[in-house]
């Protein structure tokens, strides 16, 4: 089989991707539950830069989620700005009341909880006011993800 090397850069894929009503990427993310030192913010920024440089697409939002904190970023094609940092238990305890008491959280489970929260922001399937919805409404994220779901 013939292969062509497109670049020397290896880019990780987004763990959770949200789309807007036009089918464009709205948010990319990295989710980590492991106790290892890793620059997941840098990995999200690499994804955003790759999309911009290769596809001429500006994805306006990015997120990182660990057992300790969820960070929301805005991206303008040049600068990644951290706009909110939330303690993870303040967000995910709504979806698993024992979240902050669990000693071990597996990555797939953390990703599932974060995805459930994002779906709640979009569809209000669990609550009328999902955790941190006011803050994320202020930066325009909730309106865009809600529009995409309806």
mmCIF file with all atom_site columns, C-alpha atoms in Angstrom:
data_model
loop_
_atom_site.group_PDB
_atom_site.id
_atom_site.type_symbol
_atom_site.label_atom_id
_atom_site.label_alt_id
_atom_site.label_comp_id
_atom_site.label_asym_id
_atom_site.label_entity_id
_atom_site.label_seq_id
_atom_site.pdbx_PDB_ins_code
_atom_site.Cartn_x
_atom_site.Cartn_y
_atom_site.Cartn_z
_atom_site.occupancy
_atom_site.B_iso_or_equiv
_atom_site.pdbx_formal_charge
_atom_site.auth_seq_id
_atom_site.auth_comp_id
_atom_site.auth_asym_id
_atom_site.auth_atom_id
_atom_site.pdbx_PDB_model_num
ATOM 1   C CA . UNK A 1 1   ? 0.000   0.000  0.000  1.00 0.00 ? 1   UNK A CA 1
ATOM 2   C CA . UNK A 1 2   ? 1.294   3.463  -0.877 1.00 0.00 ? 2   UNK A CA 1
ATOM 3   C CA . UNK A 1 3   ? 1.168   6.134  1.751  1.00 0.00 ? 3   UNK A CA 1
ATOM 4   C CA . UNK A 1 4   ? 1.849   9.818  1.664  1.00 0.00 ? 4   UNK A CA 1
ATOM 5   C CA . UNK A 1 5   ? 3.121   11.660 4.668  1.00 0.00 ? 5   UNK A CA 1
ATOM 6   C CA . UNK A 1 6   ? 1.115   14.861 5.008  1.00 0.00 ? 6   UNK A CA 1
ATOM 7   C CA . UNK A 1 7   ? 3.124   16.390 7.841  1.00 0.00 ? 7   UNK A CA 1
ATOM 8   C CA . UNK A 1 8   ? 5.568   15.580 10.588 1.00 0.00 ? 8   UNK A CA 1
ATOM 9   C CA . UNK A 1 9   ? 3.041   16.515 13.236 1.00 0.00 ? 9   UNK A CA 1
ATOM 10  C CA . UNK A 1 10  ? 0.920   14.009 15.111 1.00 0.00 ? 10  UNK A CA 1
ATOM 11  C CA . UNK A 1 11  ? -2.288  15.531 16.457 1.00 0.00 ? 11  UNK A CA 1
ATOM 12  C CA . UNK A 1 12  ? -4.531  13.827 18.957 1.00 0.00 ? 12  UNK A CA 1
ATOM 13  C CA . UNK A 1 13  ? -8.227  13.824 18.224 1.00 0.00 ? 13  UNK A CA 1
ATOM 14  C CA . UNK A 1 14  ? -10.747 15.612 20.392 1.00 0.00 ? 14  UNK A CA 1
ATOM 15  C CA . UNK A 1 15  ? -12.268 13.409 23.090 1.00 0.00 ? 15  UNK A CA 1
ATOM 16  C CA . UNK A 1 16  ? -15.627 15.187 22.875 1.00 0.00 ? 16  UNK A CA 1
ATOM 17  C CA . UNK A 1 17  ? -16.608 17.378 19.945 1.00 0.00 ? 17  UNK A CA 1
ATOM 18  C CA . UNK A 1 18  ? -19.707 19.563 19.896 1.00 0.00 ? 18  UNK A CA 1
ATOM 19  C CA . UNK A 1 19  ? -21.223 20.816 16.641 1.00 0.00 ? 19  UNK A CA 1
ATOM 20  C CA . UNK A 1 20  ? -23.262 23.921 15.883 1.00 0.00 ? 20  UNK A CA 1
ATOM 21  C CA . UNK A 1 21  ? -26.558 24.011 13.957 1.00 0.00 ? 21  UNK A CA 1
ATOM 22  C CA . UNK A 1 22  ? -24.665 24.354 10.652 1.00 0.00 ? 22  UNK A CA 1
ATOM 23  C CA . UNK A 1 23  ? -22.637 21.211 11.237 1.00 0.00 ? 23  UNK A CA 1
ATOM 24  C CA . UNK A 1 24  ? -19.462 23.126 12.076 1.00 0.00 ? 24  UNK A CA 1
ATOM 25  C CA . UNK A 1 25  ? -17.293 22.203 15.044 1.00 0.00 ? 25  UNK A CA 1
ATOM 26  C CA . UNK A 1 26  ? -18.234 24.326 18.024 1.00 0.00 ? 26  UNK A CA 1
ATOM 27  C CA . UNK A 1 27  ? -16.037 22.788 20.726 1.00 0.00 ? 27  UNK A CA 1
ATOM 28  C CA . UNK A 1 28  ? -13.113 20.391 20.985 1.00 0.00 ? 28  UNK A CA 1
ATOM 29  C CA . UNK A 1 29  ? -11.887 18.863 24.220 1.00 0.00 ? 29  UNK A CA 1
ATOM 30  C CA . UNK A 1 30  ? -9.473  16.636 26.054 1.00 0.00 ? 30  UNK A CA 1
ATOM 31  C CA . UNK A 1 31  ? -10.607 14.603 29.067 1.00 0.00 ? 31  UNK A CA 1
ATOM 32  C CA . UNK A 1 32  ? -8.117  13.022 31.445 1.00 0.00 ? 32  UNK A CA 1
ATOM 33  C CA . UNK A 1 33  ? -8.716  11.056 34.635 1.00 0.00 ? 33  UNK A CA 1
ATOM 34  C CA . UNK A 1 34  ? -5.171  9.722  34.899 1.00 0.00 ? 34  UNK A CA 1
ATOM 35  C CA . UNK A 1 35  ? -2.633  10.881 37.465 1.00 0.00 ? 35  UNK A CA 1
ATOM 36  C CA . UNK A 1 36  ? 0.085   11.717 34.991 1.00 0.00 ? 36  UNK A CA 1
ATOM 37  C CA . UNK A 1 37  ? 1.724   14.988 34.161 1.00 0.00 ? 37  UNK A CA 1
ATOM 38  C CA . UNK A 1 38  ? 0.408   15.964 30.750 1.00 0.00 ? 38  UNK A CA 1
ATOM 39  C CA . UNK A 1 39  ? -0.215  19.265 28.998 1.00 0.00 ? 39  UNK A CA 1
ATOM 40  C CA . UNK A 1 40  ? -3.789  18.681 27.853 1.00 0.00 ? 40  UNK A CA 1
ATOM 41  C CA . UNK A 1 41  ? -4.319  22.396 27.293 1.00 0.00 ? 41  UNK A CA 1
ATOM 42  C CA . UNK A 1 42  ? -1.449  22.278 24.805 1.00 0.00 ? 42  UNK A CA 1
ATOM 43  C CA . UNK A 1 43  ? -3.060  19.297 23.087 1.00 0.00 ? 43  UNK A CA 1
ATOM 44  C CA . UNK A 1 44  ? -6.364  21.154 22.717 1.00 0.00 ? 44  UNK A CA 1
ATOM 45  C CA . UNK A 1 45  ? -4.502  24.154 21.332 1.00 0.00 ? 45  UNK A CA 1
ATOM 46  C CA . UNK A 1 46  ? -2.715  21.861 18.850 1.00 0.00 ? 46  UNK A CA 1
ATOM 47  C CA . UNK A 1 47  ? -6.103  20.569 17.637 1.00 0.00 ? 47  UNK A CA 1
ATOM 48  C CA . UNK A 1 48  ? -7.385  24.123 17.203 1.00 0.00 ? 48  UNK A CA 1
ATOM 49  C CA . UNK A 1 49  ? -4.252  25.253 15.354 1.00 0.00 ? 49  UNK A CA 1
ATOM 50  C CA . UNK A 1 50  ? -4.324  22.193 13.091 1.00 0.00 ? 50  UNK A CA 1
ATOM 51  C CA . UNK A 1 51  ? -7.966  22.842 12.147 1.00 0.00 ? 51  UNK A CA 1
ATOM 52  C CA . UNK A 1 52  ? -7.179  26.465 11.409 1.00 0.00 ? 52  UNK A CA 1
ATOM 53  C CA . UNK A 1 53  ? -3.975  25.858 9.432  1.00 0.00 ? 53  UNK A CA 1
ATOM 54  C CA . UNK A 1 54  ? -5.203  22.878 7.420  1.00 0.00 ? 54  UNK A CA 1
ATOM 55  C CA . UNK A 1 55  ? -8.941  23.461 7.116  1.00 0.00 ? 55  UNK A CA 1
ATOM 56  C CA . UNK A 1 56  ? -9.220  27.240 7.627  1.00 0.00 ? 56  UNK A CA 1
ATOM 57  C CA . UNK A 1 57  ? -11.735 26.588 10.399 1.00 0.00 ? 57  UNK A CA 1
ATOM 58  C CA . UNK A 1 58  ? -11.855 28.533 13.649 1.00 0.00 ? 58  UNK A CA 1
ATOM 59  C CA . UNK A 1 59  ? -13.429 26.408 16.362 1.00 0.00 ? 59  UNK A CA 1
ATOM 60  C CA . UNK A 1 60  ? -14.594 29.010 18.891 1.00 0.00 ? 60  UNK A CA 1
ATOM 61  C CA . UNK A 1 61  ? -14.540 26.930 22.079 1.00 0.00 ? 61  UNK A CA 1
ATOM 62  C CA . UNK A 1 62  ? -12.321 24.365 23.727 1.00 0.00 ? 62  UNK A CA 1
ATOM 63  C CA . UNK A 1 63  ? -12.469 22.515 27.011 1.00 0.00 ? 63  UNK A CA 1
ATOM 64  C CA . UNK A 1 64  ? -10.250 20.401 29.194 1.00 0.00 ? 64  UNK A CA 1
ATOM 65  C CA . UNK A 1 65  ? -11.617 18.192 31.945 1.00 0.00 ? 65  UNK A CA 1
ATOM 66  C CA . UNK A 1 66  ? -9.761  16.389 34.712 1.00 0.00 ? 66  UNK A CA 1
ATOM 67  C CA . UNK A 1 67  ? -10.945 14.951 38.005 1.00 0.00 ? 67  UNK A CA 1
ATOM 68  C CA . UNK A 1 68  ? -10.076 18.277 39.629 1.00 0.00 ? 68  UNK A CA 1
ATOM 69  C CA . UNK A 1 69  ? -11.200 20.963 37.183 1.00 0.00 ? 69  UNK A CA 1
ATOM 70  C CA . UNK A 1 70  ? -12.988 21.769 33.961 1.00 0.00 ? 70  UNK A CA 1
ATOM 71  C CA . UNK A 1 71  ? -11.545 24.645 31.941 1.00 0.00 ? 71  UNK A CA 1
ATOM 72  C CA . UNK A 1 72  ? -13.416 26.452 29.192 1.00 0.00 ? 72  UNK A CA 1
ATOM 73  C CA . UNK A 1 73  ? -11.481 28.372 26.553 1.00 0.00 ? 73  UNK A CA 1
ATOM 74  C CA . UNK A 1 74  ? -12.291 30.681 23.674 1.00 0.00 ? 74  UNK A CA 1
ATOM 75  C CA . UNK A 1 75  ? -10.238 30.608 20.479 1.00 0.00 ? 75  UNK A CA 1
ATOM 76  C CA . UNK A 1 76  ? -10.061 33.352 17.857 1.00 0.00 ? 76  UNK A CA 1
ATOM 77  C CA . UNK A 1 77  ? -7.639  31.652 15.488 1.00 0.00 ? 77  UNK A CA 1
ATOM 78  C CA . UNK A 1 78  ? -4.604  33.116 17.198 1.00 0.00 ? 78  UNK A CA 1
ATOM 79  C CA . UNK A 1 79  ? -5.040  33.207 20.961 1.00 0.00 ? 79  UNK A CA 1
ATOM 80  C CA . UNK A 1 80  ? -6.452  30.580 23.308 1.00 0.00 ? 80  UNK A CA 1
ATOM 81  C CA . UNK A 1 81  ? -8.041  32.343 26.267 1.00 0.00 ? 81  UNK A CA 1
ATOM 82  C CA . UNK A 1 82  ? -9.056  30.549 29.460 1.00 0.00 ? 82  UNK A CA 1
ATOM 83  C CA . UNK A 1 83  ? -12.442 32.092 30.275 1.00 0.00 ? 83  UNK A CA 1
ATOM 84  C CA . UNK A 1 84  ? -13.703 29.825 33.066 1.00 0.00 ? 84  UNK A CA 1
ATOM 85  C CA . UNK A 1 85  ? -12.306 27.214 35.413 1.00 0.00 ? 85  UNK A CA 1
ATOM 86  C CA . UNK A 1 86  ? -14.777 25.170 37.443 1.00 0.00 ? 86  UNK A CA 1
ATOM 87  C CA . UNK A 1 87  ? -14.135 22.530 40.115 1.00 0.00 ? 87  UNK A CA 1
ATOM 88  C CA . UNK A 1 88  ? -15.205 19.300 38.416 1.00 0.00 ? 88  UNK A CA 1
ATOM 89  C CA . UNK A 1 89  ? -17.255 18.105 41.382 1.00 0.00 ? 89  UNK A CA 1
ATOM 90  C CA . UNK A 1 90  ? -19.405 21.285 41.230 1.00 0.00 ? 90  UNK A CA 1
ATOM 91  C CA . UNK A 1 91  ? -20.429 20.352 37.695 1.00 0.00 ? 91  UNK A CA 1
ATOM 92  C CA . UNK A 1 92  ? -20.563 16.573 37.675 1.00 0.00 ? 92  UNK A CA 1
ATOM 93  C CA . UNK A 1 93  ? -22.112 15.954 41.108 1.00 0.00 ? 93  UNK A CA 1
ATOM 94  C CA . UNK A 1 94  ? -25.429 16.806 39.440 1.00 0.00 ? 94  UNK A CA 1
ATOM 95  C CA . UNK A 1 95  ? -25.041 13.700 37.262 1.00 0.00 ? 95  UNK A CA 1
ATOM 96  C CA . UNK A 1 96  ? -23.378 11.436 39.841 1.00 0.00 ? 96  UNK A CA 1
ATOM 97  C CA . UNK A 1 97  ? -24.000 12.567 43.435 1.00 0.00 ? 97  UNK A CA 1
ATOM 98  C CA . UNK A 1 98  ? -21.069 10.468 44.662 1.00 0.00 ? 98  UNK A CA 1
ATOM 99  C CA . UNK A 1 99  ? -18.621 11.919 42.144 1.00 0.00 ? 99  UNK A CA 1
ATOM 100 C CA . UNK A 1 100 ? -16.504 13.856 44.661 1.00 0.00 ? 100 UNK A CA 1
ATOM 101 C CA . UNK A 1 101 ? -16.341 10.875 47.041 1.00 0.00 ? 101 UNK A CA 1
ATOM 102 C CA . UNK A 1 102 ? -15.130 8.309  44.531 1.00 0.00 ? 102 UNK A CA 1
ATOM 103 C CA . UNK A 1 103 ? -11.481 7.504  44.930 1.00 0.00 ? 103 UNK A CA 1
ATOM 104 C CA . UNK A 1 104 ? -11.029 6.201  41.436 1.00 0.00 ? 104 UNK A CA 1
ATOM 105 C CA . UNK A 1 105 ? -12.614 7.569  38.294 1.00 0.00 ? 105 UNK A CA 1
ATOM 106 C CA . UNK A 1 106 ? -11.964 5.889  34.983 1.00 0.00 ? 106 UNK A CA 1
ATOM 107 C CA . UNK A 1 107 ? -11.435 8.073  31.956 1.00 0.00 ? 107 UNK A CA 1
ATOM 108 C CA . UNK A 1 108 ? -14.367 6.690  29.979 1.00 0.00 ? 108 UNK A CA 1
ATOM 109 C CA . UNK A 1 109 ? -16.679 7.398  32.944 1.00 0.00 ? 109 UNK A CA 1
ATOM 110 C CA . UNK A 1 110 ? -15.397 10.962 33.363 1.00 0.00 ? 110 UNK A CA 1
ATOM 111 C CA . UNK A 1 111 ? -15.882 11.505 29.634 1.00 0.00 ? 111 UNK A CA 1
ATOM 112 C CA . UNK A 1 112 ? -19.431 10.121 29.832 1.00 0.00 ? 112 UNK A CA 1
ATOM 113 C CA . UNK A 1 113 ? -20.319 12.479 32.696 1.00 0.00 ? 113 UNK A CA 1
ATOM 114 C CA . UNK A 1 114 ? -18.853 15.496 30.888 1.00 0.00 ? 114 UNK A CA 1
ATOM 115 C CA . UNK A 1 115 ? -20.746 14.567 27.724 1.00 0.00 ? 115 UNK A CA 1
ATOM 116 C CA . UNK A 1 116 ? -23.949 14.236 29.769 1.00 0.00 ? 116 UNK A CA 1
ATOM 117 C CA . UNK A 1 117 ? -23.418 17.731 31.171 1.00 0.00 ? 117 UNK A CA 1
ATOM 118 C CA . UNK A 1 118 ? -22.873 19.153 27.677 1.00 0.00 ? 118 UNK A CA 1
ATOM 119 C CA . UNK A 1 119 ? -26.062 17.413 26.494 1.00 0.00 ? 119 UNK A CA 1
ATOM 120 C CA . UNK A 1 120 ? -27.917 18.886 29.459 1.00 0.00 ? 120 UNK A CA 1
ATOM 121 C CA . UNK A 1 121 ? -26.674 22.355 28.471 1.00 0.00 ? 121 UNK A CA 1
ATOM 122 C CA . UNK A 1 122 ? -27.992 21.711 24.957 1.00 0.00 ? 122 UNK A CA 1
ATOM 123 C CA . UNK A 1 123 ? -31.242 19.906 25.716 1.00 0.00 ? 123 UNK A CA 1
ATOM 124 C CA . UNK A 1 124 ? -32.043 20.398 29.413 1.00 0.00 ? 124 UNK A CA 1
ATOM 125 C CA . UNK A 1 125 ? -32.668 16.664 29.689 1.00 0.00 ? 125 UNK A CA 1
ATOM 126 C CA . UNK A 1 126 ? -31.920 16.558 33.424 1.00 0.00 ? 126 UNK A CA 1
ATOM 127 C CA . UNK A 1 127 ? -32.382 20.079 34.771 1.00 0.00 ? 127 UNK A CA 1
ATOM 128 C CA . UNK A 1 128 ? -33.741 23.416 33.668 1.00 0.00 ? 128 UNK A CA 1
ATOM 129 C CA . UNK A 1 129 ? -30.516 25.073 34.825 1.00 0.00 ? 129 UNK A CA 1
ATOM 130 C CA . UNK A 1 130 ? -27.522 22.776 34.324 1.00 0.00 ? 130 UNK A CA 1
ATOM 131 C CA . UNK A 1 131 ? -24.447 23.552 36.410 1.00 0.00 ? 131 UNK A CA 1
ATOM 132 C CA . UNK A 1 132 ? -22.465 26.576 35.186 1.00 0.00 ? 132 UNK A CA 1
ATOM 133 C CA . UNK A 1 133 ? -25.004 27.341 32.458 1.00 0.00 ? 133 UNK A CA 1
ATOM 134 C CA . UNK A 1 134 ? -25.140 31.024 33.417 1.00 0.00 ? 134 UNK A CA 1
ATOM 135 C CA . UNK A 1 135 ? -21.389 31.451 32.992 1.00 0.00 ? 135 UNK A CA 1
ATOM 136 C CA . UNK A 1 136 ? -21.335 29.589 29.686 1.00 0.00 ? 136 UNK A CA 1
ATOM 137 C CA . UNK A 1 137 ? -24.343 31.569 28.461 1.00 0.00 ? 137 UNK A CA 1
ATOM 138 C CA . UNK A 1 138 ? -22.330 34.764 28.999 1.00 0.00 ? 138 UNK A CA 1
ATOM 139 C CA . UNK A 1 139 ? -19.720 33.644 26.442 1.00 0.00 ? 139 UNK A CA 1
ATOM 140 C CA . UNK A 1 140 ? -22.362 32.490 23.943 1.00 0.00 ? 140 UNK A CA 1
ATOM 141 C CA . UNK A 1 141 ? -21.682 28.764 24.219 1.00 0.00 ? 141 UNK A CA 1
ATOM 142 C CA . UNK A 1 142 ? -25.029 27.652 25.662 1.00 0.00 ? 142 UNK A CA 1
ATOM 143 C CA . UNK A 1 143 ? -27.055 29.505 23.023 1.00 0.00 ? 143 UNK A CA 1
ATOM 144 C CA . UNK A 1 144 ? -25.067 27.910 20.219 1.00 0.00 ? 144 UNK A CA 1
ATOM 145 C CA . UNK A 1 145 ? -25.175 24.368 21.580 1.00 0.00 ? 145 UNK A CA 1
ATOM 146 C CA . UNK A 1 146 ? -28.886 24.771 22.378 1.00 0.00 ? 146 UNK A CA 1
ATOM 147 C CA . UNK A 1 147 ? -29.594 25.965 18.817 1.00 0.00 ? 147 UNK A CA 1
ATOM 148 C CA . UNK A 1 148 ? -27.767 22.941 17.451 1.00 0.00 ? 148 UNK A CA 1
ATOM 149 C CA . UNK A 1 149 ? -29.966 20.568 19.451 1.00 0.00 ? 149 UNK A CA 1
ATOM 150 C CA . UNK A 1 150 ? -33.268 22.143 18.385 1.00 0.00 ? 150 UNK A CA 1
#
